[in-house]
């Protein structure tokens, strides 16, 4: 029933890269998150290297004690890097150069033939693969057929509805995530969730017993500017744990 917190450190690298020097160092942020109780670190090595770079992944791999989740597109270049770096997990995401962030989930039905051998090649070297998908039943069924043990449900639409103050859309999107998490678990997949989560939106997701891990980045790094990374992370964790304790165990 525990809910893991993966901290995404991409935006520390975004700030570093704005000036071209070494500061602020994403590894330092990752180690601070580790010390503050993060269960894992997530970093997205984009094709254009707009934030995380290859050397960051090597440094994270060398110094972290908690698991590293490498977010990546399903390209031959990224597979070679993953096979060399051996992160604990790899989260496959769609990637378009012109997008500001990962805007949608993978279309598993469309890319089935590419993804199936891709997932297998990571499985062969003991990398646990998750597929970042919309909370959609067909995508979940396809994820199982592709052979991944984990799906990460995209919470972007839910968080956007919350940000817009649209209570009805928020409830609709939340229900999509809930049903998707249930369905994933029922067919034997582990359900994770992430994208856009904040103090305001985390509780409703954290109280879903099927969800085992949340990956949160932008809000935590932004909040750290005001209060520091440790307090921001502790507050997120407090809210996750509180939501979790409200779950009534199934009989
Ligand atoms: N999970 C995945 C697969 C993502 O692509 C991202 C964004 O990089 C996140 C989680 C974290 O989203 P955010 O930075 O909005 O918290």
PDB file of N, CA and C in Angstrom, residues 65-101:
ATOM      1  N   UNK A  65      21.915   6.423  -4.356  1.00  0.00           N
ATOM      2  CA  UNK A  65      21.669   5.118  -3.731  1.00  0.00           C
ATOM      3  C   UNK A  65      20.249   4.651  -4.035  1.00  0.00           C
ATOM      4  N   UNK A  66      19.348   5.608  -4.247  1.00  0.00           N
ATOM      5  CA  UNK A  66      17.964   5.242  -4.578  1.00  0.00           C
ATOM      6  C   UNK A  66      17.850   5.009  -6.096  1.00  0.00           C
ATOM      7  N   UNK A  67      16.785   4.339  -6.518  1.00  0.00           N
ATOM      8  CA  UNK A  67      16.664   4.007  -7.946  1.00  0.00           C
ATOM      9  C   UNK A  67      16.587   5.227  -8.867  1.00  0.00           C
ATOM     10  N   UNK A  68      17.181   5.069 -10.041  1.00  0.00           N
ATOM     11  CA  UNK A  68      17.088   6.095 -11.087  1.00  0.00           C
ATOM     12  C   UNK A  68      16.101   5.612 -12.148  1.00  0.00           C
ATOM     13  N   UNK A  69      15.148   6.483 -12.434  1.00  0.00           N
ATOM     14  CA  UNK A  69      14.159   6.205 -13.477  1.00  0.00           C
ATOM     15  C   UNK A  69      14.501   7.105 -14.669  1.00  0.00           C
ATOM     16  N   UNK A  70      14.965   6.494 -15.741  1.00  0.00           N
ATOM     17  CA  UNK A  70      15.357   7.271 -16.926  1.00  0.00           C
ATOM     18  C   UNK A  70      14.156   7.416 -17.849  1.00  0.00           C
ATOM     19  N   UNK A  71      13.728   8.667 -18.004  1.00  0.00           N
ATOM     20  CA  UNK A  71      12.640   8.932 -18.953  1.00  0.00           C
ATOM     21  C   UNK A  71      13.254   9.110 -20.320  1.00  0.00           C
ATOM     22  N   UNK A  72      12.648   8.504 -21.318  1.00  0.00           N
ATOM     23  CA  UNK A  72      13.280   8.547 -22.642  1.00  0.00           C
ATOM     24  C   UNK A  72      12.293   8.211 -23.745  1.00  0.00           C
ATOM     25  N   UNK A  73      12.627   8.640 -24.943  1.00  0.00           N
ATOM     26  CA  UNK A  73      11.859   8.250 -26.118  1.00  0.00           C
ATOM     27  C   UNK A  73      12.347   6.877 -26.579  1.00  0.00           C
ATOM     28  N   UNK A  74      11.489   6.168 -27.307  1.00  0.00           N
ATOM     29  CA  UNK A  74      11.857   4.827 -27.762  1.00  0.00           C
ATOM     30  C   UNK A  74      12.651   4.915 -29.071  1.00  0.00           C
ATOM     31  N   UNK A  75      13.868   5.430 -28.969  1.00  0.00           N
ATOM     32  CA  UNK A  75      14.721   5.548 -30.154  1.00  0.00           C
ATOM     33  C   UNK A  75      15.960   4.658 -29.962  1.00  0.00           C
ATOM     34  N   UNK A  76      16.597   4.263 -31.054  1.00  0.00           N
ATOM     35  CA  UNK A  76      17.798   3.428 -30.924  1.00  0.00           C
ATOM     36  C   UNK A  76      18.887   4.108 -30.084  1.00  0.00           C
ATOM     37  N   UNK A  77      19.050   5.427 -30.243  1.00  0.00           N
ATOM     38  CA  UNK A  77      20.073   6.140 -29.469  1.00  0.00           C
ATOM     39  C   UNK A  77      19.804   5.992 -27.967  1.00  0.00           C
ATOM     40  N   UNK A  78      18.541   6.193 -27.577  1.00  0.00           N
ATOM     41  CA  UNK A  78      18.207   6.113 -26.147  1.00  0.00           C
ATOM     42  C   UNK A  78      18.320   4.690 -25.617  1.00  0.00           C
ATOM     43  N   UNK A  79      17.978   3.727 -26.471  1.00  0.00           N
ATOM     44  CA  UNK A  79      18.131   2.341 -26.007  1.00  0.00           C
ATOM     45  C   UNK A  79      19.599   2.052 -25.719  1.00  0.00           C
ATOM     46  N   UNK A  80      20.488   2.505 -26.602  1.00  0.00           N
ATOM     47  CA  UNK A  80      21.916   2.253 -26.387  1.00  0.00           C
ATOM     48  C   UNK A  80      22.396   2.907 -25.085  1.00  0.00           C
ATOM     49  N   UNK A  81      21.908   4.113 -24.837  1.00  0.00           N
ATOM     50  CA  UNK A  81      22.306   4.805 -23.601  1.00  0.00           C
ATOM     51  C   UNK A  81      21.784   4.049 -22.381  1.00  0.00           C
ATOM     52  N   UNK A  82      20.520   3.619 -22.456  1.00  0.00           N
ATOM     53  CA  UNK A  82      19.933   2.893 -21.317  1.00  0.00           C
ATOM     54  C   UNK A  82      20.682   1.589 -21.061  1.00  0.00           C
ATOM     55  N   UNK A  83      21.000   0.880 -22.133  1.00  0.00           N
ATOM     56  CA  UNK A  83      21.703  -0.400 -21.972  1.00  0.00           C
ATOM     57  C   UNK A  83      23.075  -0.166 -21.347  1.00  0.00           C
ATOM     58  N   UNK A  84      23.711   0.947 -21.722  1.00  0.00           N
ATOM     59  CA  UNK A  84      25.039   1.259 -21.159  1.00  0.00           C
ATOM     60  C   UNK A  84      24.924   1.739 -19.707  1.00  0.00           C
ATOM     61  N   UNK A  85      23.951   2.586 -19.439  1.00  0.00           N
ATOM     62  CA  UNK A  85      23.837   3.212 -18.116  1.00  0.00           C
ATOM     63  C   UNK A  85      23.123   2.344 -17.081  1.00  0.00           C
ATOM     64  N   UNK A  86      22.289   1.427 -17.554  1.00  0.00           N
ATOM     65  CA  UNK A  86      21.547   0.516 -16.674  1.00  0.00           C
ATOM     66  C   UNK A  86      20.810   1.215 -15.527  1.00  0.00           C
ATOM     67  N   UNK A  87      19.895   2.133 -15.837  1.00  0.00           N
ATOM     68  CA  UNK A  87      19.073   2.686 -14.753  1.00  0.00           C
ATOM     69  C   UNK A  87      18.184   1.578 -14.193  1.00  0.00           C
ATOM     70  N   UNK A  88      17.671   1.800 -12.998  1.00  0.00           N
ATOM     71  CA  UNK A  88      16.772   0.813 -12.408  1.00  0.00           C
ATOM     72  C   UNK A  88      15.526   0.640 -13.281  1.00  0.00           C
ATOM     73  N   UNK A  89      15.028   1.772 -13.791  1.00  0.00           N
ATOM     74  CA  UNK A  89      13.798   1.749 -14.586  1.00  0.00           C
ATOM     75  C   UNK A  89      13.915   2.711 -15.755  1.00  0.00           C
ATOM     76  N   UNK A  90      13.100   2.442 -16.771  1.00  0.00           N
ATOM     77  CA  UNK A  90      13.010   3.381 -17.899  1.00  0.00           C
ATOM     78  C   UNK A  90      11.544   3.647 -18.154  1.00  0.00           C
ATOM     79  N   UNK A  91      11.205   4.919 -18.265  1.00  0.00           N
ATOM     80  CA  UNK A  91       9.825   5.295 -18.571  1.00  0.00           C
ATOM     81  C   UNK A  91       9.811   5.800 -20.016  1.00  0.00           C
ATOM     82  N   UNK A  92       9.127   5.075 -20.872  1.00  0.00           N
ATOM     83  CA  UNK A  92       9.084   5.463 -22.286  1.00  0.00           C
ATOM     84  C   UNK A  92       7.997   6.501 -22.507  1.00  0.00           C
ATOM     85  N   UNK A  93       8.391   7.592 -23.127  1.00  0.00           N
ATOM     86  CA  UNK A  93       7.465   8.715 -23.352  1.00  0.00           C
ATOM     87  C   UNK A  93       7.505   9.117 -24.828  1.00  0.00           C
ATOM     88  N   UNK A  94       6.422   9.730 -25.307  1.00  0.00           N
ATOM     89  CA  UNK A  94       6.488  10.279 -26.663  1.00  0.00           C
ATOM     90  C   UNK A  94       7.288  11.575 -26.603  1.00  0.00           C
ATOM     91  N   UNK A  95       7.927  11.945 -27.684  1.00  0.00           N
ATOM     92  CA  UNK A  95       8.734  13.165 -27.627  1.00  0.00           C
ATOM     93  C   UNK A  95       8.623  13.930 -28.939  1.00  0.00           C
ATOM     94  N   UNK A  96       8.306  15.189 -28.832  1.00  0.00           N
ATOM     95  CA  UNK A  96       8.308  16.054 -30.019  1.00  0.00           C
ATOM     96  C   UNK A  96       9.139  17.271 -29.670  1.00  0.00           C
ATOM     97  N   UNK A  97      10.014  17.660 -30.581  1.00  0.00           N
ATOM     98  CA  UNK A  97      10.934  18.770 -30.301  1.00  0.00           C
ATOM     99  C   UNK A  97      10.214  20.068 -29.965  1.00  0.00           C
ATOM    100  N   UNK A  98       9.090  20.299 -30.626  1.00  0.00           N
ATOM    101  CA  UNK A  98       8.424  21.592 -30.450  1.00  0.00           C
ATOM    102  C   UNK A  98       7.574  21.682 -29.184  1.00  0.00           C
ATOM    103  N   UNK A  99       7.395  20.559 -28.468  1.00  0.00           N
ATOM    104  CA  UNK A  99       6.550  20.621 -27.271  1.00  0.00           C
ATOM    105  C   UNK A  99       7.322  21.227 -26.098  1.00  0.00           C
ATOM    106  N   UNK A 100       6.557  21.852 -25.189  1.00  0.00           N
ATOM    107  CA  UNK A 100       7.205  22.443 -24.024  1.00  0.00           C
ATOM    108  C   UNK A 100       7.532  21.380 -22.982  1.00  0.00           C
ATOM    109  N   UNK A 101       6.630  20.402 -22.875  1.00  0.00           N
ATOM    110  CA  UNK A 101       6.848  19.283 -21.969  1.00  0.00           C
ATOM    111  C   UNK A 101       6.174  18.076 -22.613  1.00  0.00           C
TER     112      UNK A 101
END
